[in-house]
PDB file of C-alpha atoms in Angstrom:
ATOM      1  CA  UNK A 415       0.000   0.000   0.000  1.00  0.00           C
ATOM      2  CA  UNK A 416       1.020   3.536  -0.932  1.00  0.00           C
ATOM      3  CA  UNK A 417       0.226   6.459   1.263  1.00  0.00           C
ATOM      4  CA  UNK A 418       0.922   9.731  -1.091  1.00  0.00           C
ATOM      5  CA  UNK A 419       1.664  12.768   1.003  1.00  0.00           C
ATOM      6  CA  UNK A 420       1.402  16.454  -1.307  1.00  0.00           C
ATOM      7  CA  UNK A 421       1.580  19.958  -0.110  1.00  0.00           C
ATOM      8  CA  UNK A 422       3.501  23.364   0.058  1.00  0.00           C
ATOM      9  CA  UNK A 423       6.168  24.001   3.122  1.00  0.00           C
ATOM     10  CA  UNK A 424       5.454  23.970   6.556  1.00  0.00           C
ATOM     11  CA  UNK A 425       1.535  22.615   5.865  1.00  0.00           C
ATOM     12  CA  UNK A 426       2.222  20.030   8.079  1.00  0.00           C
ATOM     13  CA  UNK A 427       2.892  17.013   5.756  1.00  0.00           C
ATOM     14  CA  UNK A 428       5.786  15.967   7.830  1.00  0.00           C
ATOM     15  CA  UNK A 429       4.364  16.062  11.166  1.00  0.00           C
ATOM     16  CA  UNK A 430       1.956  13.731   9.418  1.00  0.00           C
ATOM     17  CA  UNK A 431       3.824  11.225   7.303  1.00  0.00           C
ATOM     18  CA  UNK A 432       5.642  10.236  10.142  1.00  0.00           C
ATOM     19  CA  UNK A 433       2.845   9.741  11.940  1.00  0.00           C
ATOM     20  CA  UNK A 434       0.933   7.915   9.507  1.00  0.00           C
ATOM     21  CA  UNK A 435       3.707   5.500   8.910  1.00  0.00           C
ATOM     22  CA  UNK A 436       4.209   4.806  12.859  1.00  0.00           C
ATOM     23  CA  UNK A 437       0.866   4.170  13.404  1.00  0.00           C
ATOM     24  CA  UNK A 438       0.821   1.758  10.252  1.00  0.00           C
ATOM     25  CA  UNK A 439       4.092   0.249  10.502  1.00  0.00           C
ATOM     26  CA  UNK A 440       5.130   1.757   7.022  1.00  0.00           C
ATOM     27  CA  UNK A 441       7.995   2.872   5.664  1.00  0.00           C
ATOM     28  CA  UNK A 442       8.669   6.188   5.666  1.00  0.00           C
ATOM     29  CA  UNK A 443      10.269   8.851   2.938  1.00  0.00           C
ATOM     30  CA  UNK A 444      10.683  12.750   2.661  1.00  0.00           C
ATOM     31  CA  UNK A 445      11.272  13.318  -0.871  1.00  0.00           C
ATOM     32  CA  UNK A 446      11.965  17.126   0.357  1.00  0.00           C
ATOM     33  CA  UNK A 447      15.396  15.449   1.509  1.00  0.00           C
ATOM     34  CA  UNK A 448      16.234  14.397  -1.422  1.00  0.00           C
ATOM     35  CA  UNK A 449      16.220  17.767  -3.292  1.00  0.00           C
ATOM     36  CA  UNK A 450      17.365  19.774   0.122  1.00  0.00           C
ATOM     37  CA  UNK A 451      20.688  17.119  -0.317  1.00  0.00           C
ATOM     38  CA  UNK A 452      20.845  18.276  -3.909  1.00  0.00           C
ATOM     39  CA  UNK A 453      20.421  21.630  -3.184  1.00  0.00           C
ATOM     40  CA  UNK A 454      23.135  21.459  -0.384  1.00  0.00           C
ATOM     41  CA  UNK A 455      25.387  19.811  -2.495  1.00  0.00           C
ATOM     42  CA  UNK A 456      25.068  22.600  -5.234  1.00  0.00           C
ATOM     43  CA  UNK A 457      25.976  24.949  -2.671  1.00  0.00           C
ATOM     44  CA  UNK A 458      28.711  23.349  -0.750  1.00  0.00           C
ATOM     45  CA  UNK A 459      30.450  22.941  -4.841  1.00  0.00           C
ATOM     46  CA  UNK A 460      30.165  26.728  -4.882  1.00  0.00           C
ATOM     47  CA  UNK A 461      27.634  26.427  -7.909  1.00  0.00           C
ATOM     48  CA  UNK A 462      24.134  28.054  -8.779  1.00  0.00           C
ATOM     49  CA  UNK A 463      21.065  26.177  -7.836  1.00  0.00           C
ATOM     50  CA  UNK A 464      19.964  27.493 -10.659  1.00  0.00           C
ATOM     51  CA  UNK A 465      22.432  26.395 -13.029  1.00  0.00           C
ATOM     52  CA  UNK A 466      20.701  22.686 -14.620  1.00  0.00           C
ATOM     53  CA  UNK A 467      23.811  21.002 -15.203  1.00  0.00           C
ATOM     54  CA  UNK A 468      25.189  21.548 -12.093  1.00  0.00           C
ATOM     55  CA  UNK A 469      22.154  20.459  -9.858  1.00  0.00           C
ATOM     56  CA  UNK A 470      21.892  17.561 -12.204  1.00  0.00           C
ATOM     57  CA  UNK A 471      25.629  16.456 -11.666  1.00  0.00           C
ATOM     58  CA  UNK A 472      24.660  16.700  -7.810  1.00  0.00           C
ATOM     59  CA  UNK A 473      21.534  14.304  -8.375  1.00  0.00           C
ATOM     60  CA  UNK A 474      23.725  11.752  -9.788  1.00  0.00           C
ATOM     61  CA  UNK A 475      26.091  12.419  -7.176  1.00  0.00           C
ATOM     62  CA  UNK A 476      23.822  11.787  -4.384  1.00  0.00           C
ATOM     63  CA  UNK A 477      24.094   8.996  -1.749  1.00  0.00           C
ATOM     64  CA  UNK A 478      22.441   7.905   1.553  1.00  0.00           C
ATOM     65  CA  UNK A 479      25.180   9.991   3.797  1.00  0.00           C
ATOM     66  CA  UNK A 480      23.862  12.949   2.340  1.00  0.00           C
ATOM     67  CA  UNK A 481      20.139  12.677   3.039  1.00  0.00           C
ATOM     68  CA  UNK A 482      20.948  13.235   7.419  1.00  0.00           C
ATOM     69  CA  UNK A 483      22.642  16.412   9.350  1.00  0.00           C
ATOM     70  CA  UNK A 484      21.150  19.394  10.560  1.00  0.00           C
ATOM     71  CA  UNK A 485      22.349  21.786   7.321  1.00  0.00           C
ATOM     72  CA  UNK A 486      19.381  19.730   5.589  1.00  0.00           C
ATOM     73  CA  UNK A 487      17.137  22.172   7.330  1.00  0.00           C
ATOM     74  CA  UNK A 488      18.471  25.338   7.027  1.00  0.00           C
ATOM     75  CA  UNK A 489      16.398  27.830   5.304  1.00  0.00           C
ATOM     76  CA  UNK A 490      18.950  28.407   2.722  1.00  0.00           C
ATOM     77  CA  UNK A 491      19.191  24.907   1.656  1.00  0.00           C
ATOM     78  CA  UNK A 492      15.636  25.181   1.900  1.00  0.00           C
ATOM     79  CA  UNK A 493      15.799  27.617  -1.064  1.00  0.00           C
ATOM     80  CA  UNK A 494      18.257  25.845  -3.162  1.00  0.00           C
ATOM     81  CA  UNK A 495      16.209  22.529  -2.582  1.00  0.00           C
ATOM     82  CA  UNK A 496      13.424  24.593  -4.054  1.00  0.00           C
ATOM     83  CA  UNK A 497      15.459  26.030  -6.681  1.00  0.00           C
ATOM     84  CA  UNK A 498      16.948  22.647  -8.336  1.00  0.00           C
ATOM     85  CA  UNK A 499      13.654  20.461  -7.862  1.00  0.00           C
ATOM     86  CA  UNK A 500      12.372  23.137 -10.969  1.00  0.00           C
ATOM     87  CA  UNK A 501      14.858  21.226 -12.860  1.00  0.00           C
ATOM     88  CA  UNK A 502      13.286  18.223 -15.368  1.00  0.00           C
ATOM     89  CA  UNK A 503      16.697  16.682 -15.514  1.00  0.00           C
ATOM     90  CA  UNK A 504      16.976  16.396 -11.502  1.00  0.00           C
ATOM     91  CA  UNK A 505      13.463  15.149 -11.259  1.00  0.00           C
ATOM     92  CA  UNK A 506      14.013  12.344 -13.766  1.00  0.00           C
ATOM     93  CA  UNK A 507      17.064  11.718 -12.144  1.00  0.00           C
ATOM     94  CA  UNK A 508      15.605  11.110  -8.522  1.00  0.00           C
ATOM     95  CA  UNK A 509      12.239   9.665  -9.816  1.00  0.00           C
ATOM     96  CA  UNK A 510      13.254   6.337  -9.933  1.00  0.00           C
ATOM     97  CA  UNK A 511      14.582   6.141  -6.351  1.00  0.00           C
ATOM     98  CA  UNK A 512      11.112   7.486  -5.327  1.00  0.00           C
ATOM     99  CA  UNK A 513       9.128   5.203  -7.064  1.00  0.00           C
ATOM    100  CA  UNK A 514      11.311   1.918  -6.265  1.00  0.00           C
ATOM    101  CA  UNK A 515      10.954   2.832  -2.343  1.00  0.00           C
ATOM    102  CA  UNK A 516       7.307   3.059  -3.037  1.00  0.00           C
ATOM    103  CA  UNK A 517       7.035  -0.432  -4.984  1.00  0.00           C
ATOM    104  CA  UNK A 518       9.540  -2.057  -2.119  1.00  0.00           C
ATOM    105  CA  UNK A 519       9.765  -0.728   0.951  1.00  0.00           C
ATOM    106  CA  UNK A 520      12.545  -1.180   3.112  1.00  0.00           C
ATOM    107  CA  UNK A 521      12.613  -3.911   5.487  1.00  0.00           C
ATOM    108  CA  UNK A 522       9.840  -5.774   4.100  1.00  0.00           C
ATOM    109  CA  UNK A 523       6.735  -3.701   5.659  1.00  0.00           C
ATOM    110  CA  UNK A 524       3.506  -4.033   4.105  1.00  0.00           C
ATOM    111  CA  UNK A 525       3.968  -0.098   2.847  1.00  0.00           C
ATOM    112  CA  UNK A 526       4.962   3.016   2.348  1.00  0.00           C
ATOM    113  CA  UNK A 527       3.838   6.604   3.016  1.00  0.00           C
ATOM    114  CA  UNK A 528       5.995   9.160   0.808  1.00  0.00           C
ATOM    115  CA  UNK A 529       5.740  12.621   1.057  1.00  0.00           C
ATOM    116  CA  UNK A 530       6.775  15.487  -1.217  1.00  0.00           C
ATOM    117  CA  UNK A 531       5.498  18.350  -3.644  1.00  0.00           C
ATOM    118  CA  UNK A 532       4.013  15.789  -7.049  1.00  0.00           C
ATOM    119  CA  UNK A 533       3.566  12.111  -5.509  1.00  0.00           C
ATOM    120  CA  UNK A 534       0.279  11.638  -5.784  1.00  0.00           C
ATOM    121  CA  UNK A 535       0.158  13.251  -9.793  1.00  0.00           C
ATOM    122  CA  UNK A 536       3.677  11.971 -10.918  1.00  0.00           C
ATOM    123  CA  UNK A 537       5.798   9.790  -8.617  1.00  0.00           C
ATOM    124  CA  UNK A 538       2.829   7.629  -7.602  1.00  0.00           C
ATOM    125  CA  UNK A 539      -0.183   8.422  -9.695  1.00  0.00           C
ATOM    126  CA  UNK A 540      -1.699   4.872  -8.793  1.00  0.00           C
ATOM    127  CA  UNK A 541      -0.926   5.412  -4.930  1.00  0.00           C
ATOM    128  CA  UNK A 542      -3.552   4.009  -2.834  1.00  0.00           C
ATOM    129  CA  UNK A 543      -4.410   6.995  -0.888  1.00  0.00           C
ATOM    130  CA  UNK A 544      -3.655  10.430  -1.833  1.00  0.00           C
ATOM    131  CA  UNK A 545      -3.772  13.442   0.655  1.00  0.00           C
ATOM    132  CA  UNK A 546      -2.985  16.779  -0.027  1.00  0.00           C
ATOM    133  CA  UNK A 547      -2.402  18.806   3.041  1.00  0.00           C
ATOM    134  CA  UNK A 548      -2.831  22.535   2.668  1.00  0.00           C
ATOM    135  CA  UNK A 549      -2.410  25.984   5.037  1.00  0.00           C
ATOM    136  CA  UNK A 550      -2.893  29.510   5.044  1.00  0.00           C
ATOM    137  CA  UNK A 551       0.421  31.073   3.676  1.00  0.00           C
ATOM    138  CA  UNK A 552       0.359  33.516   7.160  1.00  0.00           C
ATOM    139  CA  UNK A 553       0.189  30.210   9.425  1.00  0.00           C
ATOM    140  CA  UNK A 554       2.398  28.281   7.684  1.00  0.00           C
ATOM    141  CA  UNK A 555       5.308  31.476   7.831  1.00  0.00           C
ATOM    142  CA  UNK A 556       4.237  31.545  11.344  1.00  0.00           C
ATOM    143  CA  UNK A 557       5.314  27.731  11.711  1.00  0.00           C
ATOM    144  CA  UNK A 558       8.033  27.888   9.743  1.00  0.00           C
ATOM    145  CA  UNK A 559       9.568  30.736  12.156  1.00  0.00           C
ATOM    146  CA  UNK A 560       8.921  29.088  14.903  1.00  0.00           C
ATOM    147  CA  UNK A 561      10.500  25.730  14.103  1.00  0.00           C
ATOM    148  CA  UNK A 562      13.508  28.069  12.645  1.00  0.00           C
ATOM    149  CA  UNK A 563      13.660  29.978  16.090  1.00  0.00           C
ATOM    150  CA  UNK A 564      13.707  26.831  18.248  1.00  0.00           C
ATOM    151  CA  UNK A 565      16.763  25.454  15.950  1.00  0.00           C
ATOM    152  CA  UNK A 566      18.790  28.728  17.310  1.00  0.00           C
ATOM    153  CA  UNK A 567      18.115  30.699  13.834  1.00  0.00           C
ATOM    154  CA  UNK A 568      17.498  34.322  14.024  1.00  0.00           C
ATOM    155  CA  UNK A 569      15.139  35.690  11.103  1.00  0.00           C
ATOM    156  CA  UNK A 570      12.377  38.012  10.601  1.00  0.00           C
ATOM    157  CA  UNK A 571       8.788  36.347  10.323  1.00  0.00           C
ATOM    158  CA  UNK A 572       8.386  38.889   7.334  1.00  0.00           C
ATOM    159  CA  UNK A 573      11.772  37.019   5.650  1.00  0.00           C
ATOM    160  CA  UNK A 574      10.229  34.028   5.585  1.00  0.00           C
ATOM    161  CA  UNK A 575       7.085  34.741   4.747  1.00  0.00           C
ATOM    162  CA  UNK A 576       8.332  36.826   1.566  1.00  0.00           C
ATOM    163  CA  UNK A 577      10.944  33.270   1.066  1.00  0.00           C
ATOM    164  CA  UNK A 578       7.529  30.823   1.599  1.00  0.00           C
ATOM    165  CA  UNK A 579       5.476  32.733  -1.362  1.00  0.00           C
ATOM    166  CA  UNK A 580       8.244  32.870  -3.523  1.00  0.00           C
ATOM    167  CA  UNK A 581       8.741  29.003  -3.035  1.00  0.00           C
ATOM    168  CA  UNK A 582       5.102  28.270  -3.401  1.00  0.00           C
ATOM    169  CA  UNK A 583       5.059  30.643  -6.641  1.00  0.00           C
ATOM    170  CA  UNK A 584       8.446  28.380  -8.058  1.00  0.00           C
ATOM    171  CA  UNK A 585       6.660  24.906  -6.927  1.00  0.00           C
ATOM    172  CA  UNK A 586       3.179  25.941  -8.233  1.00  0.00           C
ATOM    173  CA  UNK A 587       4.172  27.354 -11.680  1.00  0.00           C
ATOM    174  CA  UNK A 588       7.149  25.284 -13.062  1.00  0.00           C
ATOM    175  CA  UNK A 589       6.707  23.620 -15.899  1.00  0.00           C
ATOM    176  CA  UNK A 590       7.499  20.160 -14.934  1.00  0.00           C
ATOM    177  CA  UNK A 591       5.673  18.294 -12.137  1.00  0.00           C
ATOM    178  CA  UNK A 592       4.191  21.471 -10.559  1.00  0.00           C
ATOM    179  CA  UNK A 593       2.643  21.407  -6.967  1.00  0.00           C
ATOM    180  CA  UNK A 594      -1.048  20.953  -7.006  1.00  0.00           C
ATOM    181  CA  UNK A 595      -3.233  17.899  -5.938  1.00  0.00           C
ATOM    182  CA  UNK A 596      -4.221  15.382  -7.674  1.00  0.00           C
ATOM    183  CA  UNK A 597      -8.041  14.753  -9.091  1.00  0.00           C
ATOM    184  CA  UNK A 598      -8.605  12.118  -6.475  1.00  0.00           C
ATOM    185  CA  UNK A 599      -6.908  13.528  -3.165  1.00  0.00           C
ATOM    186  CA  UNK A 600      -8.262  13.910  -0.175  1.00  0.00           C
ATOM    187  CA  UNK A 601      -7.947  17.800   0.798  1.00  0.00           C
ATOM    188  CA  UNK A 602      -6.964  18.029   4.158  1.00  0.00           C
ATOM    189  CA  UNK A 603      -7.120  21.996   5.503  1.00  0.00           C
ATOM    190  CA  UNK A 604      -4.333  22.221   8.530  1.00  0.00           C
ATOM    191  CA  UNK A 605      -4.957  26.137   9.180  1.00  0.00           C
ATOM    192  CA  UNK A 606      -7.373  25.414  12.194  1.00  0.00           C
ATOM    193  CA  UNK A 607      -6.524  21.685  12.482  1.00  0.00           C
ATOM    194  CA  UNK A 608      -3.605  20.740  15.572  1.00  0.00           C
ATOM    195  CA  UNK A 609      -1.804  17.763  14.197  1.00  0.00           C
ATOM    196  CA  UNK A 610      -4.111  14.994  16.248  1.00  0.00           C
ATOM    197  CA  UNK A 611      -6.957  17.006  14.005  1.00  0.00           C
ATOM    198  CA  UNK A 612      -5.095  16.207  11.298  1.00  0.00           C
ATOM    199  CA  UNK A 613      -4.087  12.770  11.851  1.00  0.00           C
ATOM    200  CA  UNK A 614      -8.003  11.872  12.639  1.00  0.00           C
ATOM    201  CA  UNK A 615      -8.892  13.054   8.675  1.00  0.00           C
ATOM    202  CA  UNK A 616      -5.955  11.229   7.463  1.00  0.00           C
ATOM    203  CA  UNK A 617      -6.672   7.650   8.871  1.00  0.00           C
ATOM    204  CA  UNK A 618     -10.579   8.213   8.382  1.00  0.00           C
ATOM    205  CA  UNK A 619      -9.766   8.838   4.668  1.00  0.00           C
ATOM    206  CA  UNK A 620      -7.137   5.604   4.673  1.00  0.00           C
ATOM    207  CA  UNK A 621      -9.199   3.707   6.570  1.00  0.00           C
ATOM    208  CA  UNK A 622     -11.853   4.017   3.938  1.00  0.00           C
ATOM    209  CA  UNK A 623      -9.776   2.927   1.279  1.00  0.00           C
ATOM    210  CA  UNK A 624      -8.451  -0.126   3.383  1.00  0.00           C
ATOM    211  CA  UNK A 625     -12.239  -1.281   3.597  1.00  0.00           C
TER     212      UNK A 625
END
């Protein structure tokens, strides 16, 4: 079974894969990781995120020591992560991975809930569930500063809201494998919702396709 996870930063997808996949003994994948290890790689060469072949050679490049360590989640890798995943070459080059962890799951568990910006319309289109979790661009600024504060990192909520539209603007309008939900996903509203809310919708909605 696949559990397909869409939405825009700091919706609360996370919070909620993770939970989703305790609670069902599934494995468990950020795809955000991926690109944020791209995107750190770019910048740690001294290169553009925006330069294509450069974020593509860091694609290929990639490998499993990359995807941990607390520069993953720094707003500017953040960026760059946002920045290279508008690339069709480093897409194509990370869609396989994506798709193979969905088809066999590490550790033999019965599934997998993956999580990212185009599961449920390219990586997975024939996932068993689909859920695309959604916020109010103020809240989700509001979250994002506060999980940035709490890490020790000083910035203006204004910052990163002005950084959170311009990522939603480069996820929702590039060309390939832009971030909107699929036809059949479940719509899941976070911006009054705490994450037990949340988690309620999510299994009601998976529990209905289990049946």
């Amino acid at each position: 079974m696949i559990v397909a996870i869409d939405g825009p930063a700091a919706a609360g997808k996370g919070t909620l894969a993770r939970r989703i996949a305790l609670a069902l003994g599934f494995a468990h994948l950020d795809t955000g990781a991926l690109y944020r290890a791209v995107g750190l790689r770019v910048l740690r060469d001294g290169m553009d995120p925006s330069d294509a072949t450069a974020a593509h050679r860091a694609a290929l490049a990639l490998n499993p020591a990359d995807l941990s360590g607390p520069a993953l989640r720094e707003e500017r890798t953040a960026k760059a992560a946002s920045v290279v995943s508008a690339h069709p070459a480093v897409r194509a080059a990370l869609l396989d991975f994506q798709r193979n962890f969905g088809k066999n799951p590490p550790g033999g568990v019965p599934g997998a809930v993956i999580e990212g910006r185009d599961i449920g319309t390219v990586v997975c289109p024939n996932a068993d569930i689909k859920l695309f979790i959604d916020a109010d661009l103020s809240i989700r600024a509001r979250r994002r500063h506060e999980e940035l504060r709490s890490n020790g990192i000083s910035v203006e909520l204004a910052e990163v809201r002005a950084e959170m539209a311009a990522r939603d603007d480069r996820d929702r309008n590039r060309a390939d494998s832009p971030l909107r939900p699929a036809p059949d996903a479940h719509l899941l509203d976070t911006t009054d919702l705490d994450i037990d809310g949340v988690f309620a919708a999510a299994m009601k909605a998976i529990g209905g396709v289990a049946k």
